CSV table of C-alpha atoms and ligand atoms in Angstrom, one decimal:
chain,number,residue,atom,x,y,z
A,32,UNK,CA,5.9,1.5,2.9
A,33,UNK,CA,3.4,1.5,1.0
A,34,UNK,CA,3.0,0.0,-2.3
A,35,UNK,CA,0.3,0.2,-5.1
A,36,UNK,CA,0.2,-0.3,-8.8
A,37,UNK,CA,-2.0,1.9,-11.0
A,38,UNK,CA,-5.2,0.9,-12.2
A,39,UNK,CA,-5.5,0.2,-16.0
A,40,UNK,CA,-6.7,3.1,-17.8
A,41,UNK,CA,-9.8,1.5,-18.7
A,42,UNK,CA,-11.2,1.0,-15.2
A,43,UNK,CA,-10.4,4.9,-14.5
A,44,UNK,CA,-11.9,6.0,-17.1
A,45,UNK,CA,-15.2,4.3,-16.8
A,46,UNK,CA,-15.3,5.6,-12.8
A,47,UNK,CA,-14.3,9.4,-13.8
A,48,UNK,CA,-16.2,10.0,-17.3
A,49,UNK,CA,-19.4,10.9,-15.4
A,50,UNK,CA,-17.6,14.0,-14.1
A,51,UNK,CA,-16.3,17.3,-15.9
A,52,UNK,CA,-13.7,18.7,-13.7
A,53,UNK,CA,-11.4,15.9,-12.5
A,54,UNK,CA,-8.6,16.3,-10.0
A,55,UNK,CA,-6.3,13.7,-10.8
A,56,UNK,CA,-4.0,14.4,-7.2
A,57,UNK,CA,-0.3,12.9,-6.3
A,58,UNK,CA,1.1,11.7,-2.8
A,59,UNK,CA,4.6,12.3,-3.2
A,60,UNK,CA,5.4,9.9,-0.4
A,61,UNK,CA,4.9,5.7,-0.4
A,62,UNK,CA,3.5,5.7,-3.7
A,63,UNK,CA,6.2,8.0,-5.3
A,64,UNK,CA,9.2,5.7,-4.4
A,65,UNK,CA,7.5,3.1,-6.2
A,66,UNK,CA,7.0,5.2,-9.3
A,67,UNK,CA,3.2,4.8,-9.0
A,68,UNK,CA,1.0,7.9,-7.7
A,69,UNK,CA,3.8,10.8,-6.6
A,70,UNK,CA,3.1,13.9,-7.9
A,71,UNK,CA,4.9,13.5,-11.3
A,72,UNK,CA,2.9,10.2,-12.1
A,73,UNK,CA,-0.5,11.9,-11.3
A,74,UNK,CA,0.8,14.0,-13.4
A,75,UNK,CA,1.5,12.0,-16.5
A,76,UNK,CA,-2.0,10.2,-15.7
A,77,UNK,CA,-3.6,13.7,-15.9
A,78,UNK,CA,-2.2,13.6,-19.6
A,79,UNK,CA,-3.1,11.0,-20.4
A,80,UNK,CA,-6.3,10.9,-19.3
A,81,UNK,CA,-7.2,14.8,-21.1
A,82,UNK,CA,-5.9,12.6,-24.2
A,83,UNK,CA,-8.5,10.1,-24.0
A,84,UNK,CA,-11.5,12.6,-23.5
A,85,UNK,CA,-10.1,14.5,-26.6
A,86,UNK,CA,-10.9,10.6,-28.5
A,87,UNK,CA,-14.2,10.2,-26.5
A,88,UNK,CA,-15.2,13.6,-27.8
A,89,UNK,CA,-16.0,14.4,-24.0
A,90,UNK,CA,-15.9,18.1,-23.1
A,91,UNK,CA,-13.3,17.0,-19.9
A,92,UNK,CA,-11.2,19.3,-18.2
A,93,UNK,CA,-8.4,17.1,-16.3
A,94,UNK,CA,-6.2,19.0,-13.3
A,95,UNK,CA,-3.4,17.8,-11.8
A,96,UNK,CA,-1.6,18.3,-8.6
A,97,UNK,CA,-0.4,17.2,-5.3
A,98,UNK,CA,1.0,16.8,-1.9
A,99,UNK,CA,3.6,15.2,0.6
A,100,UNK,CA,0.4,13.1,1.9
A,101,UNK,CA,-2.5,12.2,1.5
A,102,UNK,CA,-3.1,10.6,5.1
A,103,UNK,CA,-2.7,14.1,7.2
A,104,UNK,CA,-4.6,16.8,7.1
A,105,UNK,CA,-1.7,19.5,7.4
A,106,UNK,CA,-0.5,18.8,4.1
A,107,UNK,CA,-3.6,19.3,2.5
A,108,UNK,CA,-3.9,23.5,3.1
A,109,UNK,CA,-1.6,24.1,-0.1
A,110,UNK,CA,-4.2,22.2,-2.5
A,111,UNK,CA,-7.2,23.1,-0.9
A,112,UNK,CA,-8.1,25.8,-4.0
A,113,UNK,CA,-7.5,22.7,-6.1
A,114,UNK,CA,-9.8,21.1,-4.9
A,115,UNK,CA,-12.3,23.5,-4.3
A,116,UNK,CA,-12.0,23.7,-8.3
A,117,UNK,CA,-12.6,19.9,-8.8
A,118,UNK,CA,-15.9,18.6,-9.0
A,119,UNK,CA,-14.2,14.8,-9.0
A,120,UNK,CA,-10.9,13.9,-7.4
A,121,UNK,CA,-9.0,10.9,-8.8
A,122,UNK,CA,-6.6,10.0,-6.0
A,123,UNK,CA,-3.1,8.2,-7.0
A,124,UNK,CA,-2.6,7.0,-3.3
A,125,UNK,CA,-3.9,5.3,-0.6
A,126,UNK,CA,-5.5,8.5,1.0
A,127,UNK,CA,-9.1,7.8,-1.3
A,128,UNK,CA,-11.2,7.2,2.2
A,129,UNK,CA,-9.0,10.3,3.9
A,130,UNK,CA,-9.9,12.4,1.4
A,131,UNK,CA,-13.4,11.0,0.8
A,132,UNK,CA,-14.1,11.4,4.6
A,133,UNK,CA,-13.1,15.2,5.1
A,134,UNK,CA,-14.4,16.7,1.6
A,135,UNK,CA,-18.2,15.5,2.3
A,136,UNK,CA,-19.5,16.0,-0.6
A,137,UNK,CA,-16.6,15.6,-3.3
A,138,UNK,CA,-16.5,12.2,-5.0
A,139,UNK,CA,-13.0,10.7,-4.7
A,140,UNK,CA,-12.3,7.9,-6.8
A,141,UNK,CA,-9.0,5.3,-6.4
A,142,UNK,CA,-6.2,5.6,-9.3
A,143,UNK,CA,-4.0,3.0,-7.8
A,144,UNK,CA,-5.1,-0.6,-6.3
A,145,UNK,CA,-2.9,-0.5,-3.4
A,146,UNK,CA,-0.7,-3.7,-2.2
A,147,UNK,CA,1.1,-4.1,0.3
A,148,UNK,CA,3.3,-2.9,2.9
A,149,UNK,CA,6.9,-3.7,2.0
A,150,UNK,CA,10.6,-2.4,0.7
A,151,UNK,CA,12.8,-1.3,-1.9
A,152,UNK,CA,14.5,-4.7,-2.7
A,153,UNK,CA,16.5,-3.5,-6.1
A,154,UNK,CA,15.3,-0.7,-8.2
A,155,UNK,CA,11.8,-1.8,-9.8
A,156,UNK,CA,10.9,-4.5,-7.8
A,157,UNK,CA,9.2,-4.3,-3.9
A,158,UNK,CA,8.9,-7.4,-1.8
A,159,UNK,CA,5.8,-7.5,0.8
A,160,UNK,CA,7.9,-7.4,4.0
A,161,UNK,CA,4.4,-6.7,6.8
A,162,UNK,CA,0.8,-7.6,6.7
A,163,UNK,CA,0.4,-5.7,9.7
A,164,UNK,CA,-0.8,-8.4,12.5
A,165,UNK,CA,-0.9,-6.5,15.0
A,166,UNK,CA,1.9,-8.8,17.3
A,167,UNK,CA,5.3,-9.0,15.3
A,168,UNK,CA,6.9,-11.6,16.5
A,169,UNK,CA,10.2,-10.5,14.2
A,170,UNK,CA,12.4,-10.3,17.6
A,171,UNK,CA,11.7,-14.4,17.8
A,172,UNK,CA,12.4,-14.5,14.5
A,173,UNK,CA,15.1,-13.4,13.6
A,174,UNK,CA,13.6,-10.2,11.8
A,175,UNK,CA,12.3,-12.1,8.9
A,176,UNK,CA,8.1,-12.1,8.9
A,177,UNK,CA,6.6,-15.7,8.8
A,178,UNK,CA,3.2,-14.4,8.5
A,179,UNK,CA,4.0,-12.6,5.4
A,180,UNK,CA,6.8,-14.0,3.8
A,181,UNK,CA,5.3,-17.8,5.0
A,182,UNK,CA,2.3,-18.9,2.0
A,183,UNK,CA,0.6,-20.8,5.5
A,184,UNK,CA,1.9,-18.2,7.9
A,185,UNK,CA,3.3,-20.9,10.2
A,186,UNK,CA,4.4,-19.5,13.4
A,187,UNK,CA,7.0,-22.5,14.5
A,188,UNK,CA,8.9,-24.0,11.6
A,189,UNK,CA,8.4,-24.5,8.2
A,190,UNK,CA,5.6,-27.2,6.9
A,191,UNK,CA,6.4,-30.7,5.5
A,192,UNK,CA,5.8,-28.0,1.8
A,193,UNK,CA,9.7,-26.9,2.5
A,194,UNK,CA,12.4,-28.6,0.3
A,195,UNK,CA,16.0,-27.3,-0.7
A,196,UNK,CA,15.0,-24.0,1.1
A,197,UNK,CA,11.7,-23.2,-1.2
A,198,UNK,CA,8.2,-23.2,-0.6
A,199,UNK,CA,6.0,-25.3,-2.1
A,200,UNK,CA,4.3,-22.9,-3.9
A,201,UNK,CA,6.4,-22.1,-6.4
A,202,UNK,CA,10.8,-23.2,-6.7
A,203,UNK,CA,11.5,-19.5,-7.0
A,204,UNK,CA,10.0,-18.3,-4.1
A,205,UNK,CA,12.6,-18.8,-0.7
A,206,UNK,CA,10.7,-20.7,2.1
A,207,UNK,CA,10.4,-18.3,4.8
A,208,UNK,CA,11.3,-20.7,7.7
A,209,UNK,CA,14.6,-22.0,5.8
A,210,UNK,CA,15.2,-17.8,5.4
A,211,UNK,CA,14.6,-17.4,9.9
A,212,UNK,CA,16.5,-20.7,10.3
A,213,UNK,CA,20.1,-19.6,8.4
A,214,UNK,CA,19.6,-16.4,10.1
A,215,UNK,CA,19.1,-17.5,13.2
A,216,UNK,CA,21.9,-19.5,13.0
A,217,UNK,CA,24.2,-16.5,11.8
A,218,UNK,CA,22.8,-14.9,14.7
A,219,UNK,CA,24.1,-17.5,17.0
A,220,UNK,CA,20.7,-17.5,18.1
A,221,UNK,CA,19.7,-21.2,17.0
A,222,UNK,CA,18.1,-21.5,20.9
A,223,UNK,CA,15.3,-18.9,19.5
A,224,UNK,CA,14.4,-22.1,16.9
A,225,UNK,CA,13.2,-24.0,20.3
A,226,UNK,CA,10.8,-21.6,21.6
A,227,UNK,CA,7.6,-22.1,20.7
A,228,UNK,CA,5.4,-19.3,19.5
A,229,UNK,CA,2.4,-19.2,21.4
A,230,UNK,CA,-0.8,-19.1,19.8
A,231,UNK,CA,-1.4,-15.9,17.7
A,232,UNK,CA,-4.3,-13.8,18.7
A,233,UNK,CA,-5.7,-13.2,15.4
A,234,UNK,CA,-8.1,-10.4,16.6
A,235,UNK,CA,-5.3,-8.2,16.3
A,236,UNK,CA,-4.6,-8.7,12.9
A,237,UNK,CA,-5.5,-6.0,10.4
A,238,UNK,CA,-8.2,-8.8,9.0
A,239,UNK,CA,-10.2,-8.2,11.7
A,240,UNK,CA,-11.8,-4.9,10.6
A,241,UNK,CA,-10.8,-1.3,11.2
A,242,UNK,CA,-8.7,-0.7,14.1
A,243,UNK,CA,-7.7,2.1,15.6
A,244,UNK,CA,-4.7,3.3,17.7
A,245,UNK,CA,-4.8,6.0,20.3
A,246,UNK,CA,-1.6,7.8,21.5
A,247,UNK,CA,-3.3,9.9,24.5
A,248,UNK,CA,0.3,11.6,25.4
A,249,UNK,CA,0.2,13.7,22.3
A,250,UNK,CA,-3.6,13.9,22.4
A,251,UNK,CA,-5.0,17.8,22.1
B,531,SF4,S1,4.9,-10.1,12.6
B,531,SF4,FE1,3.0,-9.1,12.1
B,531,SF4,S2,3.8,-7.4,12.4
B,531,SF4,FE2,5.9,-8.1,12.3
B,531,SF4,S3,6.4,-8.3,10.4
B,531,SF4,FE3,5.2,-10.0,10.8
B,531,SF4,S4,2.7,-9.0,10.0
B,531,SF4,FE4,4.0,-7.4,10.3
B,532,SF4,S1,7.4,-24.2,2.4
B,532,SF4,FE1,8.0,-22.5,3.9
B,532,SF4,S2,7.1,-20.7,3.5
B,532,SF4,FE2,6.2,-22.2,2.1
B,532,SF4,S3,4.4,-22.8,3.2
B,532,SF4,FE3,5.6,-24.1,3.8
B,532,SF4,S4,6.7,-23.0,5.5
B,532,SF4,FE4,6.0,-21.7,4.4
């Protein structure tokens, strides 16, 4: 899932204040799980912004709507009337670019900072699990990602800073490679630790520019 964090009200206010009818638009998938941008959070944010408009003596109407996913065209059908009413949209998800492209001249602003791809560790705690490097190495690392969980992204065993199972960047941070070795042992697969990972081709990494994945078998 994608984990995000709401922007501050001040930052949001600066973006939306020139507009008169703003739609706060939620997405009820990933960002609903982290309680930051789901339809319920979008509704609360809309109320807070309406109060802010009153405080600032701004003649502004804050609308609210949401859909299941802001990254697929088919889900927008139920919200077309709400979107058509607005003169700007504040998205509480990572669908900002998708909406900006879909609705041409309609300004779309981010209400959220998208943080990482992760998972729910425990209630209210979300951990990064993947950085979309484009060439997954988990098959050799016992299912623990050295790209997202090692500060140096080293691929062949720990660096010299690993101490007592902790990473040199913080005593409360596990060394990813200690976790990998422990789990390889537990799985009876320590032999994988002897296998050298080849030099990684970082051109597949998401930092290398916009990527595209085409499923030719399902294209229409
Ligand atoms: S190796 Fe790459 S694709 Fe696999 S989990 Fe780590 S960052 Fe994600
Ligand atoms: S101590 Fe471990 S997790 Fe930290 S940078 Fe070194 S190898 Fe990576």
